């Protein structure tokens, strides 16, 4: 077992991730939950873009997951549908820390997604209906016309679009990284074969 202490201490990597995010929320100037999400296309060519990490789930049995929301028909949505896999990195400049995750992805399109959708501003809810995310768009005015159309059709209480919801990343690897003097950074990698397998924790060379 690796000699972990201080910010790396604990038996549950999801709880550690939550603690780090809470610290970052207090220190970052904006979007402490912004993460770079990576997927691969059908040729194995990687793709990366920012999304917002909306939930770090910590379950009673010690398992957990990372949840974000998007359009299922988007480029990322299609790539996840094809592979069932994704990775992300979240970096906090002021804390000088990062968390890297690689895992298997499933949809969250139940009550939890409904609840999150309902918590968003009305304009964001209508925007989700109007945006055919990642598809070519002829002009901004045609997007705004689309928003006006769904506003007229859906009113002030739009239901969650069936093509919009959450993705839950269940990790097989989580790495916690913290800046060290002279680039002698600390890295701890948690790995497991699958969800039911125990975590193996290793300290890595920087
Ligand atoms: C800080 C930040 C946060 C973002 N959060 C989200 C998000 O939570 N969900 C989302 O679909 N797009 C989000 N975006 C937009 C994505 O980066 C991206 O442009 C969009 O999802 C389309 O990606 P795709 O074509 O690879 O599917 C965010 C962009 C930035 C810069």
Short mmCIF file of N, CA and C in Angstrom, two decimals, residues 32-158:
data_model
loop_
_atom_site.label_atom_id
_atom_site.label_comp_id
_atom_site.label_asym_id
_atom_site.label_seq_id
_atom_site.Cartn_x
_atom_site.Cartn_y
_atom_site.Cartn_z
N UNK A 32 -14.90 25.72 -11.30
CA UNK A 32 -14.00 24.74 -10.68
C UNK A 32 -14.31 23.31 -11.12
N UNK A 33 -15.52 23.11 -11.67
CA UNK A 33 -15.94 21.77 -12.09
C UNK A 33 -15.76 21.54 -13.59
N UNK A 34 -15.02 22.43 -14.25
CA UNK A 34 -14.79 22.24 -15.70
C UNK A 34 -13.74 21.16 -15.91
N UNK A 35 -14.07 20.21 -16.77
CA UNK A 35 -13.12 19.12 -17.02
C UNK A 35 -12.98 18.88 -18.52
N UNK A 36 -11.82 18.46 -18.94
CA UNK A 36 -11.59 18.14 -20.35
C UNK A 36 -11.95 16.68 -20.55
N UNK A 37 -12.98 16.47 -21.36
CA UNK A 37 -13.51 15.11 -21.57
C UNK A 37 -13.00 14.57 -22.90
N UNK A 38 -12.42 13.39 -22.85
CA UNK A 38 -11.86 12.79 -24.05
C UNK A 38 -12.65 11.55 -24.46
N UNK A 39 -12.86 11.45 -25.77
CA UNK A 39 -13.49 10.26 -26.36
C UNK A 39 -12.68 9.93 -27.61
N UNK A 40 -12.98 8.82 -28.26
CA UNK A 40 -12.31 8.55 -29.54
C UNK A 40 -13.37 8.29 -30.61
N UNK A 41 -13.04 8.66 -31.85
CA UNK A 41 -13.98 8.42 -32.95
C UNK A 41 -13.79 7.00 -33.50
N UNK A 42 -14.50 6.70 -34.57
CA UNK A 42 -14.47 5.31 -35.07
C UNK A 42 -13.10 4.89 -35.59
N UNK A 43 -12.23 5.88 -35.91
CA UNK A 43 -10.86 5.56 -36.34
C UNK A 43 -9.88 5.54 -35.17
N UNK A 44 -10.39 5.74 -33.96
CA UNK A 44 -9.51 5.78 -32.80
C UNK A 44 -8.85 7.15 -32.62
N UNK A 45 -9.29 8.13 -33.43
CA UNK A 45 -8.72 9.49 -33.30
C UNK A 45 -9.33 10.17 -32.08
N UNK A 46 -8.49 10.59 -31.13
CA UNK A 46 -9.04 11.20 -29.91
C UNK A 46 -9.69 12.55 -30.18
N UNK A 47 -10.61 12.88 -29.29
CA UNK A 47 -11.36 14.12 -29.34
C UNK A 47 -11.40 14.63 -27.91
N UNK A 48 -11.34 15.92 -27.71
CA UNK A 48 -11.41 16.44 -26.34
C UNK A 48 -12.16 17.76 -26.35
N UNK A 49 -12.93 18.00 -25.30
CA UNK A 49 -13.67 19.24 -25.11
C UNK A 49 -14.01 19.38 -23.64
N UNK A 50 -14.30 20.64 -23.24
CA UNK A 50 -14.64 20.88 -21.85
C UNK A 50 -16.12 20.56 -21.60
N UNK A 51 -16.40 19.97 -20.46
CA UNK A 51 -17.78 19.85 -19.97
C UNK A 51 -17.75 20.11 -18.46
N UNK A 52 -18.93 20.28 -17.89
CA UNK A 52 -18.99 20.53 -16.45
C UNK A 52 -19.33 19.26 -15.68
N UNK A 53 -18.50 18.96 -14.71
CA UNK A 53 -18.73 17.81 -13.83
C UNK A 53 -19.84 18.20 -12.86
N UNK A 54 -20.98 17.54 -12.95
CA UNK A 54 -22.13 17.96 -12.16
C UNK A 54 -22.33 17.16 -10.88
N UNK A 55 -21.79 15.96 -10.84
CA UNK A 55 -21.99 15.14 -9.64
C UNK A 55 -20.80 14.20 -9.46
N UNK A 56 -20.30 14.15 -8.23
CA UNK A 56 -19.38 13.06 -7.88
C UNK A 56 -20.17 12.19 -6.92
N UNK A 57 -20.54 11.02 -7.39
CA UNK A 57 -21.39 10.15 -6.57
C UNK A 57 -20.51 9.28 -5.66
N UNK A 58 -20.89 9.21 -4.40
CA UNK A 58 -20.22 8.33 -3.44
C UNK A 58 -21.29 7.40 -2.91
N UNK A 59 -21.21 6.12 -3.26
CA UNK A 59 -22.26 5.17 -2.88
C UNK A 59 -21.92 4.49 -1.55
N UNK A 60 -22.96 3.91 -0.95
CA UNK A 60 -22.79 3.25 0.36
C UNK A 60 -21.77 2.12 0.31
N UNK A 61 -21.71 1.41 -0.83
CA UNK A 61 -20.79 0.27 -0.91
C UNK A 61 -19.36 0.69 -1.23
N UNK A 62 -19.10 2.01 -1.25
CA UNK A 62 -17.74 2.48 -1.50
C UNK A 62 -17.49 2.79 -2.96
N UNK A 63 -18.40 2.35 -3.85
CA UNK A 63 -18.24 2.65 -5.26
C UNK A 63 -18.70 4.10 -5.51
N UNK A 64 -18.56 4.53 -6.75
CA UNK A 64 -18.97 5.89 -7.07
C UNK A 64 -18.86 6.14 -8.55
N UNK A 65 -19.11 7.39 -8.96
CA UNK A 65 -19.08 7.71 -10.38
C UNK A 65 -19.05 9.23 -10.56
N UNK A 66 -18.77 9.63 -11.80
CA UNK A 66 -18.70 11.05 -12.17
C UNK A 66 -19.75 11.31 -13.25
N UNK A 67 -20.58 12.33 -13.06
CA UNK A 67 -21.72 12.56 -13.96
C UNK A 67 -21.62 13.94 -14.62
N UNK A 68 -21.84 13.96 -15.94
CA UNK A 68 -21.97 15.25 -16.66
C UNK A 68 -23.16 15.15 -17.60
N UNK A 69 -23.58 16.31 -18.13
CA UNK A 69 -24.79 16.35 -18.97
C UNK A 69 -24.47 16.91 -20.34
N UNK A 70 -25.18 16.38 -21.34
CA UNK A 70 -24.93 16.83 -22.70
C UNK A 70 -26.06 16.36 -23.63
N UNK A 71 -25.85 16.63 -24.92
CA UNK A 71 -26.78 16.18 -25.96
C UNK A 71 -26.29 14.81 -26.44
N UNK A 72 -27.18 13.81 -26.38
CA UNK A 72 -26.75 12.45 -26.76
C UNK A 72 -26.39 12.33 -28.24
N UNK A 73 -26.93 13.25 -29.07
CA UNK A 73 -26.64 13.19 -30.50
C UNK A 73 -25.39 13.95 -30.89
N UNK A 74 -24.76 14.63 -29.91
CA UNK A 74 -23.54 15.40 -30.20
C UNK A 74 -22.41 14.46 -30.60
N UNK A 75 -21.32 15.08 -31.05
CA UNK A 75 -20.15 14.26 -31.42
C UNK A 75 -19.73 13.37 -30.25
N UNK A 76 -19.61 13.98 -29.06
CA UNK A 76 -19.19 13.19 -27.90
C UNK A 76 -20.21 12.11 -27.58
N UNK A 77 -21.51 12.47 -27.75
CA UNK A 77 -22.58 11.50 -27.46
C UNK A 77 -22.48 10.30 -28.39
N UNK A 78 -22.21 10.58 -29.65
CA UNK A 78 -22.09 9.48 -30.62
C UNK A 78 -20.85 8.63 -30.34
N UNK A 79 -19.77 9.30 -29.97
CA UNK A 79 -18.54 8.54 -29.72
C UNK A 79 -18.68 7.67 -28.47
N UNK A 80 -19.36 8.20 -27.46
CA UNK A 80 -19.58 7.39 -26.25
C UNK A 80 -20.52 6.23 -26.56
N UNK A 81 -21.54 6.50 -27.40
CA UNK A 81 -22.48 5.41 -27.75
C UNK A 81 -21.73 4.27 -28.45
N UNK A 82 -20.73 4.62 -29.25
CA UNK A 82 -20.00 3.60 -30.01
C UNK A 82 -19.00 2.83 -29.16
N UNK A 83 -18.39 3.50 -28.19
CA UNK A 83 -17.30 2.85 -27.44
C UNK A 83 -17.67 2.49 -26.01
N UNK A 84 -18.57 3.27 -25.41
CA UNK A 84 -18.90 3.07 -24.00
C UNK A 84 -17.76 3.49 -23.08
N UNK A 85 -16.83 4.29 -23.61
CA UNK A 85 -15.64 4.67 -22.82
C UNK A 85 -15.35 6.16 -22.92
N UNK A 86 -14.73 6.69 -21.90
CA UNK A 86 -14.30 8.09 -21.91
C UNK A 86 -13.21 8.29 -20.86
N UNK A 87 -12.51 9.41 -20.99
CA UNK A 87 -11.53 9.80 -19.98
C UNK A 87 -11.69 11.30 -19.76
N UNK A 88 -11.29 11.75 -18.59
CA UNK A 88 -11.26 13.20 -18.39
C UNK A 88 -10.12 13.59 -17.48
N UNK A 89 -9.77 14.87 -17.60
CA UNK A 89 -8.83 15.46 -16.65
C UNK A 89 -9.45 16.77 -16.15
N UNK A 90 -9.28 17.01 -14.87
CA UNK A 90 -9.74 18.25 -14.29
C UNK A 90 -8.52 18.86 -13.61
N UNK A 91 -8.24 20.12 -13.93
CA UNK A 91 -7.01 20.77 -13.46
C UNK A 91 -7.37 22.04 -12.71
N UNK A 92 -6.79 22.19 -11.53
CA UNK A 92 -7.04 23.39 -10.75
C UNK A 92 -5.75 24.18 -10.65
N UNK A 93 -5.75 25.34 -11.35
CA UNK A 93 -4.51 26.13 -11.44
C UNK A 93 -4.06 26.68 -10.10
N UNK A 94 -5.04 27.15 -9.29
CA UNK A 94 -4.62 27.77 -8.03
C UNK A 94 -4.17 26.73 -7.01
N UNK A 95 -4.78 25.56 -7.05
CA UNK A 95 -4.37 24.49 -6.13
C UNK A 95 -3.15 23.74 -6.64
N UNK A 96 -2.91 23.87 -7.95
CA UNK A 96 -1.84 23.11 -8.62
C UNK A 96 -2.05 21.61 -8.43
N UNK A 97 -3.25 21.20 -8.78
CA UNK A 97 -3.57 19.77 -8.69
C UNK A 97 -4.36 19.34 -9.93
N UNK A 98 -4.33 18.05 -10.22
CA UNK A 98 -5.20 17.52 -11.26
C UNK A 98 -5.71 16.15 -10.84
N UNK A 99 -6.87 15.79 -11.40
CA UNK A 99 -7.41 14.43 -11.26
C UNK A 99 -7.65 13.91 -12.66
N UNK A 100 -7.17 12.71 -12.93
CA UNK A 100 -7.40 12.06 -14.23
C UNK A 100 -8.25 10.82 -14.00
N UNK A 101 -9.20 10.61 -14.90
CA UNK A 101 -10.11 9.46 -14.77
C UNK A 101 -10.26 8.80 -16.13
N UNK A 102 -10.25 7.46 -16.15
CA UNK A 102 -10.58 6.68 -17.35
C UNK A 102 -11.65 5.68 -16.95
N UNK A 103 -12.68 5.54 -17.78
CA UNK A 103 -13.71 4.62 -17.34
C UNK A 103 -14.74 4.26 -18.38
N UNK A 104 -15.72 3.53 -17.88
CA UNK A 104 -16.82 3.04 -18.70
C UNK A 104 -18.02 3.96 -18.48
N UNK A 105 -18.79 4.17 -19.54
CA UNK A 105 -19.82 5.21 -19.49
C UNK A 105 -21.20 4.62 -19.76
N UNK A 106 -22.15 5.04 -18.94
CA UNK A 106 -23.56 4.69 -19.16
C UNK A 106 -24.38 5.98 -19.10
N UNK A 107 -25.60 5.89 -19.62
CA UNK A 107 -26.47 7.07 -19.60
C UNK A 107 -27.16 7.25 -18.26
N UNK A 108 -27.35 8.50 -17.87
CA UNK A 108 -28.26 8.82 -16.76
C UNK A 108 -29.42 9.58 -17.38
N UNK A 109 -30.51 8.86 -17.61
CA UNK A 109 -31.65 9.52 -18.26
C UNK A 109 -32.94 9.27 -17.48
N UNK A 110 -32.77 9.06 -16.17
CA UNK A 110 -33.92 8.86 -15.30
C UNK A 110 -34.26 10.11 -14.52
N UNK A 111 -34.86 9.93 -13.34
CA UNK A 111 -35.29 11.05 -12.52
C UNK A 111 -34.15 12.02 -12.16
N UNK A 112 -32.94 11.47 -12.01
CA UNK A 112 -31.80 12.34 -11.67
C UNK A 112 -31.54 13.36 -12.79
N UNK A 113 -31.65 12.87 -14.05
CA UNK A 113 -31.46 13.77 -15.19
C UNK A 113 -32.61 14.78 -15.26
N UNK A 114 -33.83 14.30 -15.00
CA UNK A 114 -34.99 15.22 -15.00
C UNK A 114 -34.79 16.33 -13.98
N UNK A 115 -34.31 15.92 -12.81
CA UNK A 115 -34.13 16.88 -11.72
C UNK A 115 -33.06 17.92 -12.08
N UNK A 116 -31.96 17.43 -12.64
CA UNK A 116 -30.91 18.39 -13.02
C UNK A 116 -31.42 19.32 -14.13
N UNK A 117 -32.10 18.75 -15.13
CA UNK A 117 -32.64 19.58 -16.22
C UNK A 117 -33.56 20.66 -15.65
N UNK A 118 -34.42 20.25 -14.73
CA UNK A 118 -35.39 21.19 -14.14
C UNK A 118 -34.70 22.30 -13.34
N UNK A 119 -33.48 22.02 -12.84
CA UNK A 119 -32.78 23.02 -12.03
C UNK A 119 -32.14 24.11 -12.89
N UNK A 120 -32.08 23.91 -14.20
CA UNK A 120 -31.40 24.88 -15.07
C UNK A 120 -32.33 26.06 -15.38
N UNK A 121 -31.75 27.14 -15.81
CA UNK A 121 -32.57 28.31 -16.15
C UNK A 121 -33.47 27.94 -17.34
N UNK A 122 -34.60 28.66 -17.45
CA UNK A 122 -35.54 28.37 -18.54
C UNK A 122 -34.85 28.50 -19.90
N UNK A 123 -34.02 29.54 -20.04
CA UNK A 123 -33.34 29.74 -21.33
C UNK A 123 -32.42 28.56 -21.65
N UNK A 124 -31.76 28.04 -20.63
CA UNK A 124 -30.88 26.89 -20.88
C UNK A 124 -31.71 25.65 -21.23
N UNK A 125 -32.86 25.51 -20.58
CA UNK A 125 -33.71 24.35 -20.88
C UNK A 125 -34.23 24.43 -22.32
N UNK A 126 -34.63 25.64 -22.72
CA UNK A 126 -35.12 25.80 -24.09
C UNK A 126 -33.97 25.67 -25.09
N UNK A 127 -32.81 26.17 -24.70
CA UNK A 127 -31.64 26.05 -25.56
C UNK A 127 -31.28 24.60 -25.85
N UNK A 128 -31.45 23.76 -24.83
CA UNK A 128 -31.15 22.33 -25.03
C UNK A 128 -32.07 21.75 -26.10
N UNK A 129 -33.34 22.20 -26.12
CA UNK A 129 -34.28 21.74 -27.15
C UNK A 129 -33.87 22.25 -28.54
N UNK A 130 -33.41 23.51 -28.58
CA UNK A 130 -33.18 24.15 -29.88
C UNK A 130 -31.85 23.75 -30.51
N UNK A 131 -30.87 23.33 -29.70
CA UNK A 131 -29.54 23.06 -30.24
C UNK A 131 -29.40 21.61 -30.70
N UNK A 132 -29.08 21.47 -31.98
CA UNK A 132 -28.75 20.16 -32.55
C UNK A 132 -27.23 20.04 -32.41
N UNK A 133 -26.80 19.90 -31.18
CA UNK A 133 -25.39 20.09 -30.84
C UNK A 133 -24.43 19.32 -31.75
N UNK A 134 -23.43 20.03 -32.21
CA UNK A 134 -22.33 19.53 -33.05
C UNK A 134 -22.68 19.43 -34.53
N UNK A 135 -23.94 19.72 -34.90
CA UNK A 135 -24.31 19.70 -36.32
C UNK A 135 -24.04 21.08 -36.94
N UNK A 136 -23.80 21.14 -38.25
CA UNK A 136 -23.56 22.44 -38.89
C UNK A 136 -24.76 23.37 -38.70
N UNK A 137 -24.45 24.66 -38.54
CA UNK A 137 -25.48 25.69 -38.29
C UNK A 137 -25.27 26.80 -39.30
N UNK A 138 -26.32 27.17 -40.04
CA UNK A 138 -26.16 28.15 -41.12
C UNK A 138 -25.88 29.55 -40.59
N UNK A 139 -26.52 29.93 -39.49
CA UNK A 139 -26.30 31.28 -38.95
C UNK A 139 -26.78 31.33 -37.51
N UNK A 140 -26.31 32.33 -36.77
CA UNK A 140 -26.78 32.49 -35.39
C UNK A 140 -28.28 32.80 -35.39
N UNK A 141 -28.73 33.57 -36.40
CA UNK A 141 -30.15 33.94 -36.42
C UNK A 141 -31.03 32.70 -36.59
N UNK A 142 -30.57 31.72 -37.30
CA UNK A 142 -31.42 30.52 -37.44
C UNK A 142 -31.48 29.75 -36.11
N UNK A 143 -30.40 29.82 -35.32
CA UNK A 143 -30.45 29.21 -33.98
C UNK A 143 -31.46 29.95 -33.11
N UNK A 144 -31.41 31.29 -33.17
CA UNK A 144 -32.34 32.09 -32.34
C UNK A 144 -33.78 31.87 -32.79
N UNK A 145 -33.96 31.69 -34.09
CA UNK A 145 -35.32 31.39 -34.59
C UNK A 145 -35.78 30.04 -34.04
N UNK A 146 -34.85 29.10 -33.96
CA UNK A 146 -35.17 27.79 -33.39
C UNK A 146 -35.55 27.89 -31.91
N UNK A 147 -34.85 28.76 -31.19
CA UNK A 147 -35.17 28.96 -29.77
C UNK A 147 -36.58 29.56 -29.65
N UNK A 148 -36.88 30.55 -30.50
CA UNK A 148 -38.22 31.18 -30.45
C UNK A 148 -39.30 30.14 -30.74
N UNK A 149 -39.01 29.26 -31.67
CA UNK A 149 -39.99 28.24 -32.04
C UNK A 149 -40.26 27.27 -30.87
N UNK A 150 -39.19 26.79 -30.23
CA UNK A 150 -39.42 25.86 -29.11
C UNK A 150 -40.05 26.59 -27.91
N UNK A 151 -39.73 27.88 -27.77
CA UNK A 151 -40.33 28.65 -26.68
C UNK A 151 -41.84 28.70 -26.87
N UNK A 152 -42.26 28.94 -28.10
CA UNK A 152 -43.70 28.99 -28.40
C UNK A 152 -44.33 27.61 -28.21
N UNK A 153 -43.61 26.58 -28.60
CA UNK A 153 -44.18 25.22 -28.54
C UNK A 153 -44.17 24.64 -27.13
N UNK A 154 -43.13 24.95 -26.34
CA UNK A 154 -42.94 24.26 -25.04
C UNK A 154 -43.39 25.08 -23.84
N UNK A 155 -43.47 26.41 -24.02
CA UNK A 155 -43.90 27.26 -22.90
C UNK A 155 -42.85 27.36 -21.81
N UNK A 156 -43.30 27.58 -20.59
CA UNK A 156 -42.34 27.86 -19.51
C UNK A 156 -41.97 26.63 -18.70
N UNK A 157 -42.54 25.48 -19.08
CA UNK A 157 -42.23 24.26 -18.34
C UNK A 157 -41.83 23.11 -19.26
N UNK A 158 -40.77 23.30 -20.04
CA UNK A 158 -40.42 22.26 -21.01
C UNK A 158 -39.96 20.98 -20.31
#
